[in-house]
Coordinates of C-alpha atoms in Angstrom, one line a residue:
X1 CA -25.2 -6.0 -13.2
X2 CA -28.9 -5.6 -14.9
X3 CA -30.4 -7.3 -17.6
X4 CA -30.6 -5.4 -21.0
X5 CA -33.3 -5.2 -24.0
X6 CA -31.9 -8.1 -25.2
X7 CA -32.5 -10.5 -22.3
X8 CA -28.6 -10.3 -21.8
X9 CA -26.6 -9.7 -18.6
X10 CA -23.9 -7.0 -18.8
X11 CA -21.9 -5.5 -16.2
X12 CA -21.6 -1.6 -16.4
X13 CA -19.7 1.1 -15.4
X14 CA -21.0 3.9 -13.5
X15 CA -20.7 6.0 -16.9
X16 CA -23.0 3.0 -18.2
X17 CA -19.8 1.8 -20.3
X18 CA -20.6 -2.3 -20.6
X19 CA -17.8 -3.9 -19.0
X20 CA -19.0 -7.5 -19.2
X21 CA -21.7 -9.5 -20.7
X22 CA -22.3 -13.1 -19.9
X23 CA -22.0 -15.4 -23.0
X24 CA -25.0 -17.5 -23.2
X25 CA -24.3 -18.9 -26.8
X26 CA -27.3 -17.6 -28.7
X27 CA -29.7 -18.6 -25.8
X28 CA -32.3 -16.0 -23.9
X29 CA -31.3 -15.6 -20.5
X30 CA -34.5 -15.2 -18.4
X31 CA -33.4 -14.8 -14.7
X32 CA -30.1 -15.2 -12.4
X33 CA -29.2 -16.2 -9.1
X34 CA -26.2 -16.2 -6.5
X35 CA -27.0 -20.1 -5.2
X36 CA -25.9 -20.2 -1.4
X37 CA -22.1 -21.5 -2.0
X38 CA -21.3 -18.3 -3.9
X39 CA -21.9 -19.5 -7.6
X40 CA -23.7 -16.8 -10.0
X41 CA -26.3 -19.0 -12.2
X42 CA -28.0 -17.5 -15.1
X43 CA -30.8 -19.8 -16.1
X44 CA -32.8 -19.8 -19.5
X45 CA -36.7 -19.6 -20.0
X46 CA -36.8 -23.6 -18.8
X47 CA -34.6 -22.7 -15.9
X48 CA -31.7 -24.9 -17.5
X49 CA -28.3 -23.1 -16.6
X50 CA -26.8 -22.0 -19.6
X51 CA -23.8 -20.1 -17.8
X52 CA -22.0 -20.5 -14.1
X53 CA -19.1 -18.5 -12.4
X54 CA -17.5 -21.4 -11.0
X55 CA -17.0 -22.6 -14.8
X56 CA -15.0 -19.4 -15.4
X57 CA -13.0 -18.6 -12.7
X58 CA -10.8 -15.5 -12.6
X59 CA -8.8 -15.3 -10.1
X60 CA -10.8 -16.8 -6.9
X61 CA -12.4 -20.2 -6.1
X62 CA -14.8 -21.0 -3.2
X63 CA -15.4 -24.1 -1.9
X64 CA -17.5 -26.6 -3.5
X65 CA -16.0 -25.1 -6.6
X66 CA -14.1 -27.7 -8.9
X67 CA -11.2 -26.6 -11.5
X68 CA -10.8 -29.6 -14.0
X69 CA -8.2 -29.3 -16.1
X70 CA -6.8 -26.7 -19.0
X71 CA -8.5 -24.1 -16.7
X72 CA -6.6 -21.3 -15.1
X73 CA -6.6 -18.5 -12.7
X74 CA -5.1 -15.5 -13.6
X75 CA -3.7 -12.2 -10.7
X76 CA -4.8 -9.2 -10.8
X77 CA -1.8 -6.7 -11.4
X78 CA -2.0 -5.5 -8.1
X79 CA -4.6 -4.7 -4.8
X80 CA -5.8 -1.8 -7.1
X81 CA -5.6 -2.7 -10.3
X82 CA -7.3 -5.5 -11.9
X83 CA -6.3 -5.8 -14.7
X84 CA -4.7 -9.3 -15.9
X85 CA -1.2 -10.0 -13.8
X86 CA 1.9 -11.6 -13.5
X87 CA 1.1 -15.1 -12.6
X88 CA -1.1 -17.8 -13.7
X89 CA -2.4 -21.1 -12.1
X90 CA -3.2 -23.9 -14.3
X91 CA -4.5 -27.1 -14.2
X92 CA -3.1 -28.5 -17.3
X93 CA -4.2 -30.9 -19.7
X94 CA -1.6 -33.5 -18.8
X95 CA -2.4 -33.1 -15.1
X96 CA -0.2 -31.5 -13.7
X97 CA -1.1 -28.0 -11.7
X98 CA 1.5 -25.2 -12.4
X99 CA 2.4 -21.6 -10.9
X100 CA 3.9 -19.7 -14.0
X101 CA 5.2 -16.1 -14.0
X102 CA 3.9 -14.0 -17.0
X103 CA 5.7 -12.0 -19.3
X104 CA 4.1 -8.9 -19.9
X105 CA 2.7 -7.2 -22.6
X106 CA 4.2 -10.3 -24.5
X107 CA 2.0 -12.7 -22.0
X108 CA 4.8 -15.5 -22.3
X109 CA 5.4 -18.0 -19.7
X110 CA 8.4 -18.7 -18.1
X111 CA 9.4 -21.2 -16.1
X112 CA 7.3 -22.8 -13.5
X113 CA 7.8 -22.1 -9.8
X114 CA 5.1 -24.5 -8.6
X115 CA 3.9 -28.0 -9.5
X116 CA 2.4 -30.8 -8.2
X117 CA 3.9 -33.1 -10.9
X118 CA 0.3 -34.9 -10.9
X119 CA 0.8 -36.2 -14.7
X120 CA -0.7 -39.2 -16.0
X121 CA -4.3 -38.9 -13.8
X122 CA -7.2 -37.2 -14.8
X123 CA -7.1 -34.4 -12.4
X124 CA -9.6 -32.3 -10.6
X125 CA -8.6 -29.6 -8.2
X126 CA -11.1 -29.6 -5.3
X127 CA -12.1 -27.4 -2.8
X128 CA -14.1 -29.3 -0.1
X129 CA -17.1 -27.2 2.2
X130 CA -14.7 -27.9 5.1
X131 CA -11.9 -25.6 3.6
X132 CA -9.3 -28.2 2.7
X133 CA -7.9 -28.3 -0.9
X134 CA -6.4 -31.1 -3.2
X135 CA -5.9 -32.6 -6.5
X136 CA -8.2 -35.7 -7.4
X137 CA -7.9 -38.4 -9.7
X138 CA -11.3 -38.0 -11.4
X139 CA -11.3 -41.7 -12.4
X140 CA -11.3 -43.0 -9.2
X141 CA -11.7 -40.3 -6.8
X142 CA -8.3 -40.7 -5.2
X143 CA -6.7 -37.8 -3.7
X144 CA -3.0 -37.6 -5.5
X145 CA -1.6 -34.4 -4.2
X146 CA -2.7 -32.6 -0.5
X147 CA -2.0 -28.9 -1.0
X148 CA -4.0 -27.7 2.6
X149 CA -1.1 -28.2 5.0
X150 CA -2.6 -25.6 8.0
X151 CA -6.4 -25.6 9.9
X152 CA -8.5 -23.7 8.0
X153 CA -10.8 -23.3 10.5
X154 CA -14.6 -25.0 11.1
X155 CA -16.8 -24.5 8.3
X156 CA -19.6 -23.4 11.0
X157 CA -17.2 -20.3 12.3
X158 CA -15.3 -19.1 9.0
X159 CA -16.1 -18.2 5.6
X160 CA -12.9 -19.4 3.0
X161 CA -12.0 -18.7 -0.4
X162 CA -8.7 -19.2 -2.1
X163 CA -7.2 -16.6 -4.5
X164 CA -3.9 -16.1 -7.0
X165 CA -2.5 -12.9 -5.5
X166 CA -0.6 -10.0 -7.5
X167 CA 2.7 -11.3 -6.2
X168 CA 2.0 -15.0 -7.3
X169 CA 1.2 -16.9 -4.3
X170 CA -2.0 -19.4 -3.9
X171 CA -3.4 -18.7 -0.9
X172 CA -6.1 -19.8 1.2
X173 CA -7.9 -17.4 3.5
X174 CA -10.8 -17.9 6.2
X175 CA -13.1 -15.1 7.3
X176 CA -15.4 -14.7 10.5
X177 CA -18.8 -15.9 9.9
X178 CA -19.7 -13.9 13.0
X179 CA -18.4 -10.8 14.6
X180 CA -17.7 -12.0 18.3
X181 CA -18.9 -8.2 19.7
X182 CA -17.0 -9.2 23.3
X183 CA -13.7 -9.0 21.8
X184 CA -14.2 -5.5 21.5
X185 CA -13.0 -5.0 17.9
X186 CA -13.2 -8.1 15.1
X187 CA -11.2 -8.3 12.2
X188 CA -12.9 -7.7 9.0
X189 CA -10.2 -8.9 6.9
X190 CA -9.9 -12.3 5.3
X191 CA -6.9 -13.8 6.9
X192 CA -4.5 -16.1 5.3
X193 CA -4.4 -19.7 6.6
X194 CA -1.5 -21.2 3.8
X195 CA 0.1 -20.0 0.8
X196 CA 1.5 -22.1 -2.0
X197 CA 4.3 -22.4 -2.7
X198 CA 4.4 -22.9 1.2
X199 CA 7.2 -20.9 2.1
X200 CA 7.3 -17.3 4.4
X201 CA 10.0 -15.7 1.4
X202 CA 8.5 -16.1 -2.2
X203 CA 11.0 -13.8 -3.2
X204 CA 13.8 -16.3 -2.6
X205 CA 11.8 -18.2 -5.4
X206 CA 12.2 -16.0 -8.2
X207 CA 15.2 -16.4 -10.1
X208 CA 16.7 -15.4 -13.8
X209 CA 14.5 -18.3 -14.7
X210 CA 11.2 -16.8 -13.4
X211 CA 11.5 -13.5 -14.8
X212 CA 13.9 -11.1 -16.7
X213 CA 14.9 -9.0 -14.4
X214 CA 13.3 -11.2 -10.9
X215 CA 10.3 -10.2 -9.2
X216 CA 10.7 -6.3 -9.0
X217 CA 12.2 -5.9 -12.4
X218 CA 15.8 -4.5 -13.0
X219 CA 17.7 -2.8 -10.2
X220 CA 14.7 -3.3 -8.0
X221 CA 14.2 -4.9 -4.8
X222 CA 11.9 -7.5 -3.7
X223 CA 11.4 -8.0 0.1
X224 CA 8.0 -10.0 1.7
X225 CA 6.4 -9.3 4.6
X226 CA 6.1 -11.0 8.1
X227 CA 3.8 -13.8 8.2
X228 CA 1.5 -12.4 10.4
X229 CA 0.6 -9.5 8.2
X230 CA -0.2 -12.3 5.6
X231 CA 3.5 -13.0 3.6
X232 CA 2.8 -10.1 1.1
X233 CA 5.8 -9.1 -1.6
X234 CA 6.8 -5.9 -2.2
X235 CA 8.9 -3.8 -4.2
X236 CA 11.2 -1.3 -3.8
X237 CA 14.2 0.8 -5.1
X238 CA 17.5 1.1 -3.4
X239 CA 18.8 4.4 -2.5
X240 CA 20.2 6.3 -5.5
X241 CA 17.2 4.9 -7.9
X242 CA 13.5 5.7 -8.5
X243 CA 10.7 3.3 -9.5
X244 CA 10.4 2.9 -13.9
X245 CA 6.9 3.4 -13.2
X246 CA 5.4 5.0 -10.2
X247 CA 1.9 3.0 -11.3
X248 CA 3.5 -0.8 -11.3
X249 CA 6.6 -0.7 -8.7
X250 CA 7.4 -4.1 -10.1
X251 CA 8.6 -2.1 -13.2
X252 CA 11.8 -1.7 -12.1
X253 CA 14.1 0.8 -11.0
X254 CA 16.6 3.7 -12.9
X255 CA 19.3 5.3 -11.3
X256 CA 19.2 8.9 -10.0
X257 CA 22.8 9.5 -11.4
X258 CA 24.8 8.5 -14.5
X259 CA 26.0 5.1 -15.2
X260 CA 29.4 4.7 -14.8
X261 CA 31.1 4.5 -18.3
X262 CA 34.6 3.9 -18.0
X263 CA 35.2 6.7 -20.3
X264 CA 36.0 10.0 -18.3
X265 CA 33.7 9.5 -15.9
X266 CA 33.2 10.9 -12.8
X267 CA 33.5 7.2 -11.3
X268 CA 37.4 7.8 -12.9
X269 CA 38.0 10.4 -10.1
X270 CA 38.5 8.1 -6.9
X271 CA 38.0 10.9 -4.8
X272 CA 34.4 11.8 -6.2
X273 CA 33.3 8.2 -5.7
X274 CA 31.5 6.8 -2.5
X275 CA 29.6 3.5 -1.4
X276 CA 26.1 3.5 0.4
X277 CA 27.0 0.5 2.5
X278 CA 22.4 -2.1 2.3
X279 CA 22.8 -4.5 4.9
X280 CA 20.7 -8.1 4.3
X281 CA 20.6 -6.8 0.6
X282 CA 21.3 -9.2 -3.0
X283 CA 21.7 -9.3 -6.4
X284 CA 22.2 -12.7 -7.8
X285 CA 22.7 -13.8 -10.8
X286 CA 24.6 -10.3 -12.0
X287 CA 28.3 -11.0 -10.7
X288 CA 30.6 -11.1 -13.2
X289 CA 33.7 -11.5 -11.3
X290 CA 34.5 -12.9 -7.7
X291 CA 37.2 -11.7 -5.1
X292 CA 37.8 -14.6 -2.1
X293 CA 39.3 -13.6 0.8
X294 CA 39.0 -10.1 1.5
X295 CA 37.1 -8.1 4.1
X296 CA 34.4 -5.2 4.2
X297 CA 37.3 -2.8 3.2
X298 CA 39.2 -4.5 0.4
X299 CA 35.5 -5.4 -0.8
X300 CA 35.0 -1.9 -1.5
X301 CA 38.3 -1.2 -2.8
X302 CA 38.1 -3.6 -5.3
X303 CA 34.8 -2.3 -7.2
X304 CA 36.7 1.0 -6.2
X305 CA 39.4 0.1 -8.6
X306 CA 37.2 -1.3 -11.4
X307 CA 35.5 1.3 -13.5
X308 CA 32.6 -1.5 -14.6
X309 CA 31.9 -2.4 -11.0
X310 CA 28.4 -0.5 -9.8
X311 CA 28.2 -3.0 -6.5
X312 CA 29.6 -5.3 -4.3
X313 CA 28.1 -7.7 -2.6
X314 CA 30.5 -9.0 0.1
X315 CA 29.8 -12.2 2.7
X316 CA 31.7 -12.2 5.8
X317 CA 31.9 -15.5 5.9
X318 CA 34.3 -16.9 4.1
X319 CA 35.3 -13.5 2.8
X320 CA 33.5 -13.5 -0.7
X321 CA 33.3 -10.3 -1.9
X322 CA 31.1 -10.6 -5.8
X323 CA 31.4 -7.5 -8.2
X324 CA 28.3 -6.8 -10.2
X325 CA 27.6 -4.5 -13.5
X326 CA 24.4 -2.9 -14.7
X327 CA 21.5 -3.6 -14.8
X328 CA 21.0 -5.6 -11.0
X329 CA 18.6 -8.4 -11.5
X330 CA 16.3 -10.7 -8.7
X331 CA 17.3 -8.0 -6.1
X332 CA 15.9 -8.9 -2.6
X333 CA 15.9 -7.7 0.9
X334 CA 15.4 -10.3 3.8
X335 CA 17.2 -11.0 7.3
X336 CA 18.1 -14.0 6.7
X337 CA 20.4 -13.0 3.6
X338 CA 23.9 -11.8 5.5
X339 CA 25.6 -10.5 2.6
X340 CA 26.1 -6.7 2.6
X341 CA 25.4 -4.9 -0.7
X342 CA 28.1 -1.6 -1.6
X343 CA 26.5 0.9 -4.3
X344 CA 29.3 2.8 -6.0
X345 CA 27.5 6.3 -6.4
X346 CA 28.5 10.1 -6.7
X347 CA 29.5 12.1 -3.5
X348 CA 26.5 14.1 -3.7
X349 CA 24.3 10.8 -3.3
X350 CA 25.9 9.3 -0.2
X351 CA 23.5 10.0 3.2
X352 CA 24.1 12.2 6.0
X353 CA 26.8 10.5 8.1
X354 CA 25.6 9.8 11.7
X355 CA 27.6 13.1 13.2
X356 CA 25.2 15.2 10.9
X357 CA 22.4 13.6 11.5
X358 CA 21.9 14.5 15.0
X359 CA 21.8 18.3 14.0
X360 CA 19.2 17.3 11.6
X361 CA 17.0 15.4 13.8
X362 CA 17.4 18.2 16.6
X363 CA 16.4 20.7 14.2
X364 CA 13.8 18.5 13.2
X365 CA 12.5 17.9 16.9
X366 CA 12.6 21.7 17.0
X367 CA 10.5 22.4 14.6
X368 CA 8.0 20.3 15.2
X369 CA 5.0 21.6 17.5
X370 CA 4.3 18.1 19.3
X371 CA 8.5 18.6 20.8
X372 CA 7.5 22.6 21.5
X373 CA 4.1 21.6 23.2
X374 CA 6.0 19.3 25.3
X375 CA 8.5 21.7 26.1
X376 CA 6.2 24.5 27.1
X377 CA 4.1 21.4 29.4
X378 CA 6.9 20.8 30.9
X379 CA 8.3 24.6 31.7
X380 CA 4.8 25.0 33.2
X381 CA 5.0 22.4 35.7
X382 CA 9.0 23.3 36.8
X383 CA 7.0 27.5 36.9
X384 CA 4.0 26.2 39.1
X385 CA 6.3 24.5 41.5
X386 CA 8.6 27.7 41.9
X387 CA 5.2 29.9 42.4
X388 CA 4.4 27.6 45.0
X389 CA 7.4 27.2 47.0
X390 CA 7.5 31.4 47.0
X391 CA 4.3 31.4 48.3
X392 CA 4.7 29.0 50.8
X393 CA 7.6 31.2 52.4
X394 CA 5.5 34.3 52.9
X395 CA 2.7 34.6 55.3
X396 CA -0.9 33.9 54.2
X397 CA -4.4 33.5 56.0
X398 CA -6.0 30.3 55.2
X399 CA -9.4 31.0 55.7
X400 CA -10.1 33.8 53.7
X401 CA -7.9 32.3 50.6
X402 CA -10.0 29.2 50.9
X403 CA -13.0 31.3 50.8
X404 CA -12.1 32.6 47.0
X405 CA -13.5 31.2 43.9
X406 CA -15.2 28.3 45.7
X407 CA -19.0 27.5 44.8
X408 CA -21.3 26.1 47.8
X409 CA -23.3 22.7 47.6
X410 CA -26.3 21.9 49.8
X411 CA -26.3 18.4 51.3
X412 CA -29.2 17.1 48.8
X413 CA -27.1 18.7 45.8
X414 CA -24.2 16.4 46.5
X415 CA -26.4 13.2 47.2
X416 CA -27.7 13.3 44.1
X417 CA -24.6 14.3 42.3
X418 CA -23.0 10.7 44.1
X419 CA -26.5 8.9 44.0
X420 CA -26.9 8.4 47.3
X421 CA -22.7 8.6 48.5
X422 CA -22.5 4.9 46.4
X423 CA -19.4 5.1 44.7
X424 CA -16.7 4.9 46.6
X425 CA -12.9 6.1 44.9
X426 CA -11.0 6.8 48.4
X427 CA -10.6 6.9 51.7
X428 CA -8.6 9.8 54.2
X429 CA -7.6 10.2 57.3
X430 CA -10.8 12.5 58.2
X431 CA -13.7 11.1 55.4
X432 CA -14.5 9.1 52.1
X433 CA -14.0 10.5 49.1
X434 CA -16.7 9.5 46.5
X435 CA -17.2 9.8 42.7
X436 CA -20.6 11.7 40.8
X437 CA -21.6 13.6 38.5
X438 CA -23.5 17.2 38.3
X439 CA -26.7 17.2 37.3
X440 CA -26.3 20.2 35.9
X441 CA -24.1 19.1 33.2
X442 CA -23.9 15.1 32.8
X443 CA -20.0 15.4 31.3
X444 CA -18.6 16.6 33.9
X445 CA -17.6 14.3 37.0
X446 CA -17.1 15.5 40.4
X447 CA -14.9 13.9 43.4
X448 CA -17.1 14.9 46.9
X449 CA -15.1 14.1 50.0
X450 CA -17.3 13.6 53.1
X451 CA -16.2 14.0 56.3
X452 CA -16.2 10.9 58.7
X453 CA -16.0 13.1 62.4
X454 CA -16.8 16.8 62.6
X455 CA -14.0 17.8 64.6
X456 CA -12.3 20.9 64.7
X457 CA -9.0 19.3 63.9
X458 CA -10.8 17.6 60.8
X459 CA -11.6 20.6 59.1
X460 CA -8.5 22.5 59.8
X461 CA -6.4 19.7 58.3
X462 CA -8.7 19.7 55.5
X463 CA -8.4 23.6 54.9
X464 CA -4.3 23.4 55.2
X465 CA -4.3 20.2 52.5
X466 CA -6.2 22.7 50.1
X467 CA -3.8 25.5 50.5
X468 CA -1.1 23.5 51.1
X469 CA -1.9 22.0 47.3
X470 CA -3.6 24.4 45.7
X471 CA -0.7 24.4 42.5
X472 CA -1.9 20.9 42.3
X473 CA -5.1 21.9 41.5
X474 CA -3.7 24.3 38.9
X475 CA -1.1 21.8 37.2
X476 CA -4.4 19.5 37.1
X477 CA -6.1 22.0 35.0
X478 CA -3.3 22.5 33.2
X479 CA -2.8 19.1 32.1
X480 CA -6.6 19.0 31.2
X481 CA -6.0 21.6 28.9
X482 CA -2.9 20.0 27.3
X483 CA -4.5 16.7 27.0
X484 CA -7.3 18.2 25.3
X485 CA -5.5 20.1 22.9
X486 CA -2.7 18.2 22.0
X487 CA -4.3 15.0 22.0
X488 CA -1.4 13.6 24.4
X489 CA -2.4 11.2 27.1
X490 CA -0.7 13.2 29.8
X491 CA -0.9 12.2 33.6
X492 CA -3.5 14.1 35.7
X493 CA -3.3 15.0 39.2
X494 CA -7.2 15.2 39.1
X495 CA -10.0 13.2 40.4
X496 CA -9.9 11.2 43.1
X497 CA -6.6 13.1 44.0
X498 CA -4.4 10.6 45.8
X499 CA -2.6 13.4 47.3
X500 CA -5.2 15.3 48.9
X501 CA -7.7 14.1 51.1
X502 CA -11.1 15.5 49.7
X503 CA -13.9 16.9 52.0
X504 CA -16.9 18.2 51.3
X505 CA -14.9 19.4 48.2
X506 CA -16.1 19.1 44.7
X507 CA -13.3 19.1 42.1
X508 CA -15.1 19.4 38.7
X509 CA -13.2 18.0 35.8
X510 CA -14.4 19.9 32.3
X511 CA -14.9 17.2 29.5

């Protein structure tokens, strides 16, 4: 935001296109301020305000912020797209604060899914410092209607704000004032502490009332979210249809294939026609005729036999089995609806059966390089052990294979690679085994066994335990190498080596 040749202050884009200018109603805006609670003040050449963001709200309020009434908040479309959405809050004249659901581009309202039925007060919507929200009677400062039911949280440790969200929920969210570093990683999200209406499936509030069509439009599907990742609605299309719009899922949906007619088509031919069987799935409000008394099968058989029927939605219980015609409206997805939703559709749509399927995800596993990768980790081991065994059934000098491929360390070289022998990481039957690393190369960390009694019988033991597991070493490097490239955490039989007791042995692991 900057301040133009004309003492105005406009909002540009980066093209320097003015998006906004701040209406100051002929006066000449000298200087502006963001005040401490959050509220954008431009001020006039006395320093008299002569326009605030907390008397035009958009979409968010803050607290401190006051909404008095015939003012409204407005949704954005959707997290990307801010232009002006579905749902509106508003603080009407009479009192009374409303949710409403848009119709769009016609911007008519339709039925309210939210009130406080506060009529007949003059009433304020506050937002305290504390985070707690209500409606007040102006007149007498009486709080009429509590809408913060959860703990928002001190004022001292979080940041709140509350906000009309793309699917049409109020909520109130709390932020970190802080990051706590010991908790390793903080969340820099605002998290929700209540939504209004207060319940965990808006979608369930929607009906034929709300919106033409429900929440997600014809033929779509409208499911929400766990509380934990906030309550969020979403859309969808069942299988068969594609999203209206790819831009606004809440669009709707179209089918993939024709509509049934009941004119020669292919629905006519019982033997072309097949049901994709949505569990937890619903269409109200779209039934035209109802079947009591049957099961899953005779469900299907009946929109079977009925050219018009496009699904059936049967209920176990009780044996309610509804047929429905196009176009589906309010569709939603939860697990707490238990009806089962049949979709007459073409043979070609129907999914692979379970008995195909496994030759798909086979070949799929096949092909994939992560499945080969493992393969190929694991025929390496099952080679490695058959080297060894061979090996150890043919005769072989220990001494002079130790001697190969095996760098010497002085005394002092090891000391300082251990600082001093201080780590400790193990303990065998003949010496400690401690942890270090090479000065030579500070990523790399070496396990130096030290042995507790010079005895003859110490070092030979020692020497067989190195032959004896040398395709331990080698499956240890292996694995290195596997972990490194493929990213896999894959068990090492490396340092510290609980297998083999460690001498003066250094076993360097590469980085």
């Amino acid at each position: 935001m900057t301040q133009n040749s004309s003492s105005a202050f406009v909002l540009n884009d980066p093209n320097g296109n003015e998006l906004w200018k701040a209406p100051v109603n002929g006066s000449i805006s000298s200087c502006a301020a963001i005040l401490d609670n959050g509220n954008l003040v431009i001020l006039d050449e006395q320093y008299n305000s002569i326009w605030e963001s907390f008397k035009e709200p958009t979409d968010t309020i803050l607290p401190g912020q006051i909404l008095y009434m015939n003012t409204t908040l407005r949704s954005h479309q959707s997290t990307t797209n801010y232009s002006y959405g579905r749902f509106q809050l508003s603080l009407q004249l009479d009192g009374n604060l409303v949710l409403y659901s848009i119709n769009m581009p016609s911007e008519v309202l339709n039925h309210a899914y939210f009130a406080t039925m506060t009529m007949f007060w003059e009433s304020q919507l506050i937002f305290t410092e504390a985070g707690y929200m209500y409606v007040q009677d102006a007149n007498n400062s009486t709080n009429i209607f509590n809408l913060t039911q959860e703990d928002p949280g001190s004022k001292d440790s979080f940041y709140h704000m509350a906000r009309i969200d793309y699917d049409g929920v109020f909520r109130i969210y709390k932020h970190l004032r802080q990051q706590d570093t010991s908790c390793g990683s903080c969340p820099s999200t605002w998290d929700p502490v209540q939504g209004i209406p207060g319940i965990t499936d808006i979608c369930g509030v929607f009906d034929a009332n709300t919106f033409v069509g429900g929440f997600c439009g014809l033929n779509g599907v409208c499911r929400t979210s766990d509380a934990s990742s906030g309550g969020e609605t979403f859309c969808s299309c069942p299988y068969g249809f594609s999203q209206l719009n790819p831009y606004e899922d809440w669009a709707g949906c179209k089918p993939d294939f024709p509509l049934p007619n009941c004119d020669n088509g292919w629905e006519e031919n019982k033997g072309q026609v097949s049901f994709v069987r949505l569990t937890n799935m619903d269409w109200p409000f779209t039934d035209y005729s109802l079947v009591q008394g049957a099961n899953e099968t005779e469900c299907k058989q009946q929109c079977l036999d009925d050219c018009m029927c496009v699904v059936a939605i049967f209920e176990k219980t009780g044996g309610y089995c509804w047929k429905k015609k196009y176009p589906l409206s309010n569709g939603r997805y939860s697990t707490n609806i238990t009806r089962i939703a049949f979709i007459k559709v073409p043979n070609s749509f129907v999914p692979v059966k379970k008995s195909q399927s496994v030759v798909v995800v086979l070949a799929l596993l096949l092909g994939s390089s992560a499945f080969l990768n493992i393969l190929f980790f694991i025929a390496s081991i099952v080679a490695i052990i058959y080297l060894h065994h061979k090996k150890l059934n043919s005769p072989w000098n220990i001494d002079s294979t130790l001697a190969t491929n095996v760098r010497s360390y002085t005394y002092k070289e090891l000391e300082q690679a251990t600082r001093g022998f201080k780590q400790i990481v193990g303990k065998g039957a003949f010496g400690t085994v401690y942890k270090g690393v090479l000065p030579s190369d500070s990523k790399r960390f070496v396990a130096v066994k030290k042995l507790g009694k010079v005895v003859e019988e110490g070092e030979k033991e020692f020497k067989t335990e190195i032959q004896a597991d040398r395709w331990l070493v080698s499956v240890m490097h292996l694995s290195l190498a596997l972990s490194f490239v493929l990213g896999y955490k894959v068990p090492l039989f490396h340092a510290y080596y609980p297998f083999v007791s460690f001498t003066f042995l250094v076993v360097i692991l590469d980085s």
